[in-house]
């Protein structure tokens, strides 16, 4: 081999591979650039909230309670609340001291001294002290105070002292109620003063422990499972039957397809209200029809008994989503070549055998995908039940999403509600994992 | 496909279509009855001799229904445009470009689309509340990304994959940059797919209930599904208005579905069927 050929050879191949590598690299960087906006949005708006829900679920978080309205991991003091009450409490106490006699007087003086002592402790911290003055000034001129300024971190010891002092004074003043001139004033002020101390509301996994031993939660899981299993099964069977029947050329195909789509397209909340009208105990035509054929003893049973209500909810869901299921399965059916059936017919296979040996195996992945989406949708069910029954009667149709919503927004207990929503999330994750195990990588088929 | 349809088949078909449509037909018949005929013996007679439009009038006069419709339209349109636009870039990259981690990203998108909404609501609600975005259009458009973006990416990827690769190669040979190829070659061919995606995204945003219920509680910003659900009075339900409102919401949907049924079906079934 001549040595001078080597560089020549390299010269010829190097630019080509370089070009290829360069193209690959540019493809890659362009690819990442194009998916970046979507990924960032999904991370912020969908994935972060799930983690944050889990974080919230470990706190005693109550939006309507000022000392528990956020997740606090450390001791804090709300100086605004403090200064809104403390000066007035002290001056009211002074008035009381002036008018009291004997034992009450010494008792009141002790309370006052105790409060003043912790007040001095608060002001001993340089940063806190300057905030203290700033807020005090703003309060006198009635300027609005930002939350950042109002709430500051507090040393654990000072916080505990402060908490003890305000709780003690509040208790002792209540005991002295009979001896005081204006008991409402001092007792009210000392009670409000308690709201200025913010103790950490981290409670670990307590919400989970409580939920997992709560019969209402298990009832909700049970309701959700019953609803999901029955409705999805009925939708699959009826949907498959419809798909098989309309899988042929016929007049008015487009029109039938459009009719099928309407229940799917209408907002669930609206269709739920429509069914509520049809199920009504006095003037609901469907309730009357079901009562006439003997499904219920009385028309009113439909929405006032637990089995009636569960049946009503499942029936409405089957009506709304069976057509959708049928469409998905129909699309799957149309990919099965008719030559297979012809060959089977020549071999003398019966229709039923053809269905078992050709249709079902070839439709397997379509069925599984449809089942996956439907099961997850049914498990998350919210609007249909919220509008149709509200979870009633007597929580008999309360699903886990409805329960989580009620705990969060009706009881404003965000900590416990978040724990419930994490439980929903875990259930959904488990269900999808089971399906994906069956489906394998089919779902993400690359090309 | 080549099986012939017999007369029995049409009987069955008519029955099936009637059963599916029955609730709508009944509600339509009820909505034009005077309120008195919605109760008592006349409640079960579908026809009335005293046809009236009073329920329809009342929906617009006694309830801010027009406002609800407008709110739904604004929120759903903006959500659709922005979700489909952002998703089209990502879908193009996943379907047409070669880079590591594509399958993982697609898997992530799919799993996000399976997230239960209730699992994201508490942080989203608290953040929007702290930002002062509850009771605003943006307060719904932002959280609607959680389901519209994965849906759009998922659908668009399947549409983009169907476009022949030769065209792209040809454009590259002619010296077009990847961005030029996207705008000049791929996008025009993908318009039908993008349109289909937009229809499905629009419907899903229009129908959303949980976020709308919790975030926009003010009548000024309520959307149609929540607005109708809240028609319920404390003691009685105004059935006349409810049926009329249901008809008003359903009619445009029926028209849309009739016009675009082919597209909607192709959108619904793409990705769900392995070819």
XYZ file of C-alpha atoms in Angstrom:
722
model
C 0.000 0.000 0.000
C 1.447 3.357 -0.988
C 1.550 5.764 1.878
C 0.407 8.736 -0.214
C -2.883 7.038 -1.045
C -4.062 7.089 2.517
C -4.693 10.784 2.904
C -6.296 10.824 -0.494
C -8.679 8.112 0.509
C -9.514 9.860 3.717
C -10.159 13.066 1.885
C -12.749 11.333 -0.188
C -14.657 9.623 2.596
C -14.257 12.134 5.373
C -16.512 14.868 3.994
C -19.258 12.351 3.293
C -19.382 10.917 6.792
C -18.932 14.382 8.185
C -21.871 15.583 6.142
C -23.980 12.691 7.331
C -23.019 13.282 10.929
C -23.713 16.955 10.505
C -27.132 16.258 9.022
C -27.905 13.908 11.850
C -26.816 16.488 14.377
C -28.862 19.252 12.763
C -31.840 16.906 12.621
C -31.438 16.243 16.288
C -31.051 19.837 17.398
C -33.963 20.920 15.203
C -36.023 18.075 16.617
C -35.333 19.081 20.188
C -36.002 22.708 19.365
C -39.382 21.863 17.845
C -40.574 19.680 20.677
C -39.264 22.024 23.387
C -42.324 24.329 23.613
C -44.731 21.422 23.927
C -42.570 19.617 26.441
C -42.115 22.709 28.591
C -45.862 23.375 28.590
C -46.672 19.770 29.441
C -44.100 19.780 32.221
C -45.444 22.958 33.781
C -49.160 22.473 33.306
C -49.618 18.708 33.553
C -46.689 17.041 35.254
C -45.755 19.607 37.875
C -49.331 19.766 39.254
C -49.347 16.015 39.842
C -46.202 16.237 41.951
C -47.538 19.334 43.652
C -50.775 17.470 44.441
C -48.704 14.813 46.133
C -46.822 17.516 48.062
C -50.069 19.198 49.138
C -51.483 15.855 50.220
C -48.915 15.759 53.008
C -50.177 18.987 54.560
C -53.205 19.950 56.565
C -54.200 22.464 53.922
C -57.476 24.323 54.303
C -58.160 27.308 52.090
C -60.704 28.883 54.414
C -58.459 28.747 57.463
C -55.937 31.619 57.530
C -53.259 29.694 59.400
C -53.581 26.630 57.156
C -54.187 28.221 53.774
C -50.753 27.310 52.476
C -48.274 24.501 52.853
C -45.986 25.666 55.657
C -42.914 23.648 56.511
C -41.554 26.114 59.089
C -42.837 28.354 61.862
C -44.037 31.733 60.706
C -45.740 34.778 62.099
C -48.340 36.881 60.359
C -47.369 40.323 61.603
C -50.376 41.934 60.001
C -52.799 39.829 62.013
C -50.572 40.258 65.031
C -50.493 44.057 64.835
C -54.172 44.197 63.991
C -54.875 42.745 67.406
C -51.956 43.047 69.771
C -51.966 46.850 70.445
C -55.720 46.881 70.983
C -55.571 43.866 73.234
C -52.901 45.533 75.390
C -54.830 48.786 75.707
C -58.072 46.934 76.500
C -56.182 44.943 79.088
C -54.883 48.172 80.615
C -58.459 49.430 80.970
C -59.455 46.182 82.593
C -56.507 46.349 84.988
C -57.509 49.852 86.036
C -61.017 48.779 86.907
C -60.298 45.396 88.423
C -59.442 44.713 92.014
C -57.674 42.115 94.101
C -56.900 38.758 92.562
C -58.344 39.574 89.162
C -56.104 42.617 88.925
C -52.907 40.641 89.571
C -54.071 37.938 87.197
C -54.709 40.478 84.416
C -51.390 42.153 85.042
C -49.651 38.825 84.707
C -51.367 38.154 81.375
C -50.379 41.552 80.098
C -46.782 41.183 81.237
C -46.598 37.782 79.618
C -47.791 39.164 76.264
C -45.430 42.104 76.448
C -42.556 39.744 77.121
C -43.103 37.791 73.898
C -43.698 41.027 72.041
C -40.226 42.115 73.132
C -38.884 38.732 72.011
C -40.384 39.297 68.570
C -38.810 42.728 68.293
C -35.426 41.388 69.416
C -34.905 39.983 65.912
C -33.495 42.844 63.827
C -35.139 42.002 60.504
C -38.432 41.161 62.117
C -38.326 44.346 64.120
C -37.996 46.548 61.036
C -40.859 44.689 59.344
C -42.833 45.121 62.558
C -42.423 48.891 62.389
C -43.135 49.071 58.666
C -46.383 47.130 58.980
C -47.394 49.098 62.035
C -46.952 52.317 60.071
C -48.872 51.009 57.083
C -51.712 49.850 59.313
C -52.112 53.268 60.883
C -52.414 54.926 57.476
C -54.502 52.014 56.216
C -52.202 51.093 53.365
C -52.578 47.605 51.880
C -49.972 45.097 53.002
C -48.582 42.421 50.718
C -48.536 38.850 51.883
C -44.764 38.748 51.478
C -44.356 41.542 53.988
C -47.008 40.260 56.367
C -45.730 36.710 56.778
C -42.185 36.146 57.980
C -40.199 33.184 59.176
C -39.913 32.828 62.882
C -37.445 31.094 65.112
C -38.999 27.886 66.406
C -38.416 28.834 70.066
C -39.863 32.310 69.688
C -42.789 30.861 67.772
C -43.501 28.315 70.471
C -43.219 31.030 73.167
C -45.564 33.256 71.212
C -48.041 30.473 70.633
C -47.983 29.501 74.283
C -48.402 33.084 75.445
C -51.352 33.864 73.194
C -53.092 30.551 73.871
C -52.584 30.909 77.622
C -53.840 34.475 77.700
C -56.862 33.566 75.635
C -57.715 30.695 77.960
C -57.190 32.644 81.165
C -59.203 35.596 79.918
C -62.061 33.277 79.155
C -61.895 31.960 82.717
C -62.025 35.519 84.048
C -65.015 36.355 81.869
C -67.355 37.076 84.790
C -65.030 39.609 86.399
C -64.355 41.729 83.305
C -65.933 44.994 82.170
C -65.878 44.296 78.424
C -65.235 40.561 78.227
C -66.113 40.310 74.485
C -63.383 42.767 73.541
C -60.437 41.123 75.223
C -61.558 37.585 74.579
C -62.222 38.314 70.906
C -58.920 40.096 70.424
C -56.916 37.412 72.174
C -58.624 34.741 70.078
C -57.791 36.570 66.840
C -54.221 37.023 68.023
C -53.863 33.248 67.960
C -54.289 33.345 64.159
C -51.011 35.237 63.840
C -48.874 32.228 64.723
C -48.439 29.844 61.819
C -47.229 26.408 62.830
C -46.042 23.938 60.202
C -49.004 21.997 58.858
C -46.906 19.166 57.492
C -48.542 15.916 58.529
C -46.765 13.359 56.368
C -48.877 10.492 55.139
C -51.650 10.993 57.688
C -54.252 11.855 55.033
C -53.518 8.589 53.257
C -53.764 6.648 56.476
C -57.101 8.276 57.254
C -58.431 7.822 53.733
C -57.397 4.215 53.483
C -59.302 3.425 56.659
C -62.297 5.577 55.743
C -65.377 3.632 54.709
C -66.598 6.512 52.525
C -63.414 6.335 50.451
C -63.748 2.584 49.974
C -67.395 2.990 49.076
C -66.369 5.562 46.450
C -63.717 3.197 45.040
C -66.308 0.460 44.946
C -68.843 2.694 43.178
C -66.213 3.762 40.657
C -65.241 0.152 39.976
C -68.847 -0.998 39.597
C -69.572 1.899 37.260
C -66.411 1.324 35.207
C -66.672 -2.454 34.858
C -70.364 -2.603 34.002
C -70.471 0.378 31.671
C -67.274 -0.509 29.781
C -68.333 -4.144 29.423
C -71.797 -3.183 28.144
C -70.269 -0.639 25.775
C -67.842 -3.213 24.392
C -70.468 -5.895 23.795
C -73.103 -3.593 22.319
C -70.495 -1.583 20.421
C -69.007 -4.712 18.878
C -72.460 -5.971 17.889
C -73.284 -2.665 16.209
C -69.911 -2.527 14.481
C -70.363 -6.034 13.089
C -73.855 -5.224 11.865
C -73.048 -1.974 10.125
C -69.790 -3.242 8.638
C -71.305 -3.479 5.179
C -72.232 -1.255 2.327
C -75.662 0.268 2.825
C -77.683 3.267 1.889
C -77.342 6.266 4.229
C -74.017 5.266 5.742
C -72.850 8.831 6.281
C -76.086 9.797 7.963
C -75.880 6.854 10.361
C -72.297 7.710 11.161
C -73.280 11.291 11.910
C -76.135 10.211 14.202
C -73.734 7.967 16.038
C -71.399 10.895 16.606
C -73.954 13.261 18.109
C -74.165 11.686 21.588
C -70.377 11.659 21.652
C -70.071 15.300 20.591
C -72.582 16.872 22.983
C -71.070 18.110 26.286
C -71.421 15.401 28.952
C -72.800 17.911 31.435
C -75.558 18.861 28.994
C -76.449 15.267 28.168
C -76.445 14.443 31.887
C -78.995 17.177 32.501
C -81.033 15.892 29.604
C -81.098 12.418 31.145
C -82.021 13.925 34.484
C -85.124 15.237 32.759
C -85.868 11.860 31.167
C -85.337 10.062 34.493
C -87.406 12.515 36.521
C -89.768 10.882 39.016
C -92.772 12.980 37.971
C -92.407 13.757 34.311
C -89.556 11.639 32.999
C -90.540 9.527 30.008
C -87.677 7.046 30.410
C -88.413 6.563 34.107
C -92.038 5.931 33.178
C -91.073 3.462 30.454
C -88.781 1.544 32.802
C -91.483 1.457 35.474
C -94.073 0.218 32.949
C -91.904 -2.685 31.833
C -91.384 -3.577 35.474
C -87.746 -2.619 35.879
C -88.738 -0.447 38.843
C -91.736 -0.501 41.136
C -92.315 3.206 40.809
C -91.110 5.966 38.534
C -89.522 7.803 41.431
C -87.301 4.804 42.260
C -85.040 5.628 39.358
C -83.207 8.489 41.055
C -84.075 7.901 44.700
C -82.867 4.344 45.267
C -79.207 3.406 45.206
C -79.457 0.644 42.597
C -81.800 2.781 40.511
C -79.397 5.698 40.521
C -76.395 3.533 39.654
C -78.373 1.961 36.820
C -79.445 5.413 35.622
C -75.868 6.670 35.547
C -74.541 3.582 33.750
C -77.391 3.665 31.226
C -76.681 7.302 30.374
C -72.974 6.545 29.988
C -73.657 3.546 27.747
C -75.923 5.688 25.584
C -73.259 8.357 25.246
C -70.189 6.244 24.551
C -71.330 2.996 22.902
C -71.513 4.729 19.506
C -67.942 5.915 19.954
C -66.846 2.393 20.835
C -68.685 1.069 17.769
C -66.835 3.537 15.535
C -63.431 2.542 16.894
C -64.208 -1.150 16.425
C -65.693 -0.558 12.985
C -62.453 1.070 11.883
C -60.627 -2.006 13.162
C -63.013 -4.349 11.345
C -62.451 -2.582 8.075
C -58.743 -3.392 8.175
C -59.481 -7.132 8.155
C -59.196 -8.378 4.547
C -62.415 -10.007 3.323
C -60.369 -12.710 1.548
C -59.819 -14.307 4.945
C -63.562 -14.776 5.401
C -63.949 -16.079 1.868
C -61.240 -18.668 2.431
C -62.813 -19.687 5.732
C -66.226 -20.015 4.083
C -64.797 -22.272 1.393
C -63.276 -24.434 4.118
C -66.750 -24.719 5.589
C -66.236 -22.652 8.753
C -69.468 -21.422 10.320
C -70.117 -17.703 10.906
C -69.542 -18.141 14.623
C -66.263 -19.940 14.001
C -65.191 -17.195 11.614
C -65.922 -14.641 14.302
C -63.908 -16.542 16.924
C -60.967 -17.483 14.699
C -60.650 -14.471 12.409
C -62.472 -11.422 13.714
C -61.592 -11.554 17.388
C -57.850 -12.290 17.047
C -57.367 -9.653 14.351
C -59.457 -7.150 16.261
C -57.579 -7.753 19.504
C -55.396 -4.682 19.448
C -58.280 -2.424 18.369
C -60.396 -3.795 21.210
C -57.630 -3.342 23.745
C -56.937 0.242 22.701
C -60.643 1.098 22.812
C -60.960 -0.619 26.181
C -57.942 1.227 27.559
C -59.298 4.645 26.643
C -62.811 3.818 27.778
C -61.744 2.269 31.095
C -59.624 5.292 31.986
C -62.401 7.668 30.967
C -64.967 5.751 32.990
C -62.709 5.576 36.013
C -62.244 9.351 35.978
C -65.977 9.971 35.537
C -67.022 13.291 36.997
C -69.384 15.531 35.028
C -72.011 12.885 34.229
C -72.493 11.919 37.867
C -71.990 15.414 39.257
C -74.872 16.746 37.172
C -77.132 13.687 37.117
C -77.127 12.579 40.750
C -74.511 14.687 42.530
C -73.195 11.425 44.005
C -76.479 10.645 45.718
C -78.767 9.256 46.941
C -76.847 8.628 50.165
C -73.481 8.593 48.344
C -74.534 5.536 46.360
C -73.172 6.942 43.093
C -70.312 8.915 44.608
C -67.184 8.078 42.633
C -63.670 8.786 43.751
C -63.367 11.922 41.584
C -66.641 13.270 42.958
C -65.481 12.596 46.513
C -62.140 14.333 45.883
C -63.960 17.329 44.382
C -66.355 17.570 47.320
C -63.565 17.372 49.896
C -61.567 20.017 48.049
C -64.185 22.528 47.056
C -67.144 21.973 49.374
C -65.125 21.318 52.549
C -62.173 23.402 51.274
C -59.909 20.692 52.648
C -57.246 20.782 49.952
C -54.805 18.535 51.775
C -57.174 15.613 52.049
C -58.661 16.270 48.627
C -55.181 16.203 47.109
C -54.522 12.879 48.820
C -57.705 11.510 47.228
C -56.733 12.848 43.824
C -53.319 11.191 44.165
C -55.162 7.945 44.907
C -57.162 8.418 41.665
C -53.903 9.035 39.835
C -52.308 5.868 41.213
C -55.377 3.791 40.274
C -55.335 5.182 36.733
C -51.605 4.487 36.470
C -52.113 0.881 37.578
C -54.976 0.351 35.116
C -52.967 1.741 32.207
C -49.932 -0.336 33.136
C -52.019 -3.510 33.055
C -53.399 -2.627 29.623
C -50.052 -1.568 28.238
C -48.605 -4.868 29.355
C -51.182 -6.589 27.156
C -50.786 -4.137 24.315
C -47.024 -4.087 24.413
C -45.387 -1.487 22.245
C -48.187 -1.638 19.688
C -49.556 1.574 21.074
C -46.495 3.613 20.188
C -45.899 1.925 16.853
C -43.136 3.803 15.145
C -44.121 4.141 11.517
C -67.759 -4.744 3.083
C -69.322 -6.537 0.143
C -72.101 -8.083 2.176
C -75.498 -6.994 0.951
C -77.894 -5.245 3.279
C -81.352 -6.804 3.461
C -84.653 -5.203 4.492
C -84.329 -6.546 8.056
C -81.082 -4.716 8.269
C -82.762 -1.390 7.505
C -85.438 -2.091 10.119
C -82.741 -2.696 12.661
C -80.830 0.378 11.518
C -83.864 2.634 11.820
C -84.581 1.287 15.285
C -80.993 1.845 16.321
C -80.882 5.405 15.000
C -84.209 6.127 16.668
C -82.966 4.836 20.031
C -79.790 6.902 19.815
C -81.712 10.013 18.827
C -84.715 9.503 21.088
C -83.492 11.648 24.012
C -82.853 14.568 21.656
C -86.185 14.217 19.931
C -88.010 14.079 23.240
C -86.157 17.106 24.563
C -86.877 18.973 21.324
C -90.575 18.137 21.646
C -90.589 19.236 25.291
C -88.823 22.500 24.614
C -91.655 23.847 22.484
C -94.385 22.919 24.969
C -95.786 25.478 27.390
C -94.384 24.923 30.900
C -97.745 23.715 32.240
C -97.706 20.788 29.823
C -94.327 19.577 31.078
C -96.002 18.330 34.231
C -98.974 16.151 34.993
C -100.757 13.957 32.445
C -99.638 15.941 29.428
C -95.986 15.373 30.332
C -95.947 12.066 28.453
C -97.608 13.260 25.275
C -94.908 14.349 22.856
C -97.115 16.714 20.857
C -98.711 19.931 21.901
C -101.437 22.061 20.410
C -100.022 25.168 22.022
C -96.584 25.386 20.505
C -94.579 28.160 22.102
C -91.165 29.785 22.001
C -91.350 31.086 25.533
C -88.751 28.656 26.848
C -86.260 29.797 24.234
C -86.979 33.407 24.997
C -86.576 32.822 28.714
C -83.182 31.165 28.248
C -81.824 34.354 26.760
C -83.802 36.832 28.859
C -83.635 35.298 32.325
C -80.221 33.704 32.057
C -76.946 35.107 30.690
C -76.969 32.281 28.160
C -75.588 34.353 25.307
C -72.692 35.272 27.550
C -72.061 31.591 28.302
C -72.036 30.791 24.592
C -69.637 33.627 23.910
C -67.326 32.557 26.774
C -67.257 28.988 25.512
C -66.545 30.167 21.981
C -63.674 32.448 23.044
C -62.038 29.916 25.348
C -62.379 26.972 22.959
C -61.195 28.894 19.881
C -58.097 30.361 21.509
C -57.259 27.024 23.123
C -57.619 25.242 19.776
C -55.463 27.662 17.795
C -52.655 27.747 20.300
C -52.662 24.051 21.172
C -52.675 22.925 17.537
C -49.956 25.424 16.602
C -47.591 24.391 19.402
C -48.402 20.715 18.884
C -47.781 20.851 15.124
C -44.078 21.640 15.687
C -43.667 18.797 18.136
C -45.651 16.377 15.988
C -43.585 17.257 12.917
C -40.373 16.598 14.823
C -41.625 13.286 16.201
C -43.033 12.075 12.885
C -40.390 13.248 10.444
C -37.061 13.887 12.127
C -34.558 11.429 13.428
C -33.455 11.937 16.992
C -33.073 9.991 20.164
C -35.866 9.756 22.702
C -38.769 10.096 20.267
C -40.577 7.021 21.520
C -40.091 8.094 25.108
C -41.556 11.511 24.340
C -44.537 10.011 22.541
C -45.071 7.687 25.492
C -44.929 10.665 27.832
C -47.486 12.536 25.723
C -49.785 9.536 25.751
C -49.535 9.060 29.498
C -50.190 12.743 30.126
C -53.362 12.444 28.059
C -54.451 9.721 30.471
C -53.936 11.877 33.566
C -57.121 12.255 35.582
C -57.973 15.948 35.698
C -58.811 15.762 39.350
C -55.149 14.954 40.069
C -53.996 18.295 38.698
C -56.792 20.534 39.859
C -55.665 21.537 43.344
C -52.260 23.032 42.413
C -53.663 24.583 39.237
C -56.517 26.149 41.165
C -54.217 27.530 43.863
C -51.716 28.949 41.349
C -54.450 30.568 39.239
C -56.055 31.977 42.366
C -52.773 33.469 43.555
C -52.156 34.948 40.100
C -55.663 36.428 40.106
C -56.581 34.426 37.007
C -59.681 32.725 38.352
C -62.735 34.115 36.590
C -60.922 35.006 33.397
C -60.534 33.480 29.943
C -56.850 32.822 30.515
C -57.770 30.940 33.673
C -59.369 28.263 31.500
C -57.118 28.436 28.453
C -54.010 27.657 30.518
C -55.305 24.510 32.259
C -56.980 23.305 29.052
C -53.453 22.726 27.740
C -53.272 19.639 29.972
C -55.578 17.681 27.712
C -55.612 19.560 24.395
C -51.854 19.544 23.815
C -51.320 15.777 24.237
C -54.434 15.111 22.145
C -53.207 17.407 19.354
C -49.697 15.955 19.335
C -51.024 12.405 19.311
C -53.391 13.028 16.382
C -50.991 15.164 14.361
C -48.177 12.620 14.631
C -50.376 10.008 12.943
C -51.367 12.483 10.227
C -47.811 13.668 9.589
C -46.609 10.073 9.326
C -48.984 9.444 6.437
C -47.364 12.091 4.226
C -44.946 10.405 1.777
C -41.306 10.814 2.698
C -40.178 11.198 -0.925
C -41.560 14.717 -1.079
C -39.363 15.779 1.785
C -36.335 14.159 0.204
C -37.049 15.978 -3.035
C -37.325 19.304 -1.232
C -34.026 18.635 0.521
C -32.362 17.799 -2.773
C -33.514 21.134 -4.084
C -31.747 22.730 -1.138
C -34.686 23.638 1.072
C -33.943 24.031 4.772
C -35.918 21.890 7.248
C -38.059 24.885 8.169
C -38.759 25.644 4.517
C -39.636 22.012 3.944
C -42.046 22.211 6.851
C -43.810 25.394 5.767
C -43.785 24.832 2.002
C -44.103 21.061 1.613
C -45.379 19.337 4.721
C -47.810 21.880 6.095
C -49.945 22.290 2.941
C -50.257 18.516 2.720
C -51.070 18.259 6.401
C -53.874 20.836 6.320
C -56.675 18.225 6.300
C -55.109 16.453 9.289
C -54.585 19.720 11.113
C -58.189 20.681 10.456
C -59.427 17.352 11.800
C -57.266 17.769 14.895
C -58.617 21.274 15.384
C -62.228 20.014 15.276
C -61.556 17.354 17.893
C -59.601 19.729 20.127
C -62.331 22.333 19.838
C -65.015 19.827 20.855
C -62.982 18.610 23.821
C -62.387 22.183 25.021
C -66.034 23.128 24.446
C -67.218 20.152 26.518
C -64.770 20.492 29.429
C -66.501 20.658 32.792
C -64.310 20.195 35.884
C -61.889 23.099 35.338
C -64.696 25.358 34.148
C -66.755 24.488 37.218
C -64.009 25.199 39.729
C -62.047 28.039 38.163
C -64.680 30.304 36.616
C -67.451 30.565 39.176
C -68.572 34.033 38.141
C -71.546 34.263 35.749
C -69.495 36.643 33.606
C -67.020 33.886 32.745
C -69.019 30.662 32.961
C -68.971 28.351 29.956
C -72.019 26.628 28.470
C -71.751 23.195 30.161
C -71.366 24.756 33.610
C -73.967 27.404 32.859
C -76.586 24.802 31.962
C -75.667 22.593 34.916
C -76.264 25.588 37.183
C -79.760 26.253 35.792
C -80.985 24.141 38.657
C -82.756 26.303 41.202
C -82.686 25.659 44.915
C -85.990 23.808 44.987
C -87.179 23.370 41.435
C -85.567 22.704 38.105
C -86.766 24.922 35.247
C -87.275 22.036 32.801
C -88.645 24.283 30.080
C -85.473 26.362 29.979
C -83.227 23.322 30.410
C -84.733 21.568 27.391
C -84.575 24.734 25.302
C -80.931 25.345 26.252
C -80.072 21.735 25.437
C -81.563 22.136 21.980
C -79.676 25.379 21.417
C -76.381 23.694 22.294
C -77.109 20.559 20.304
C -78.221 22.060 16.993
C -74.846 23.612 16.027
C -73.139 20.385 17.065
C -75.462 18.370 14.849
C -74.674 20.643 11.907
C -70.959 20.418 12.592
C -71.062 16.643 12.906
C -73.065 16.297 9.684
C -70.584 18.476 7.819
C -67.412 16.957 9.202
C -68.392 13.398 10.139
C -65.822 11.883 7.801
C -63.007 13.934 9.304
C -64.116 13.372 12.879
C -64.268 9.628 12.375
C -60.838 9.580 10.769
C -59.484 11.600 13.703
C -61.118 9.430 16.335
C -59.940 6.209 14.796
C -56.427 7.231 13.770
C -53.920 6.145 16.336
C -56.434 3.787 17.792
C -56.148 1.417 14.854
C -52.970 -0.256 13.861
C -52.559 -0.318 10.143
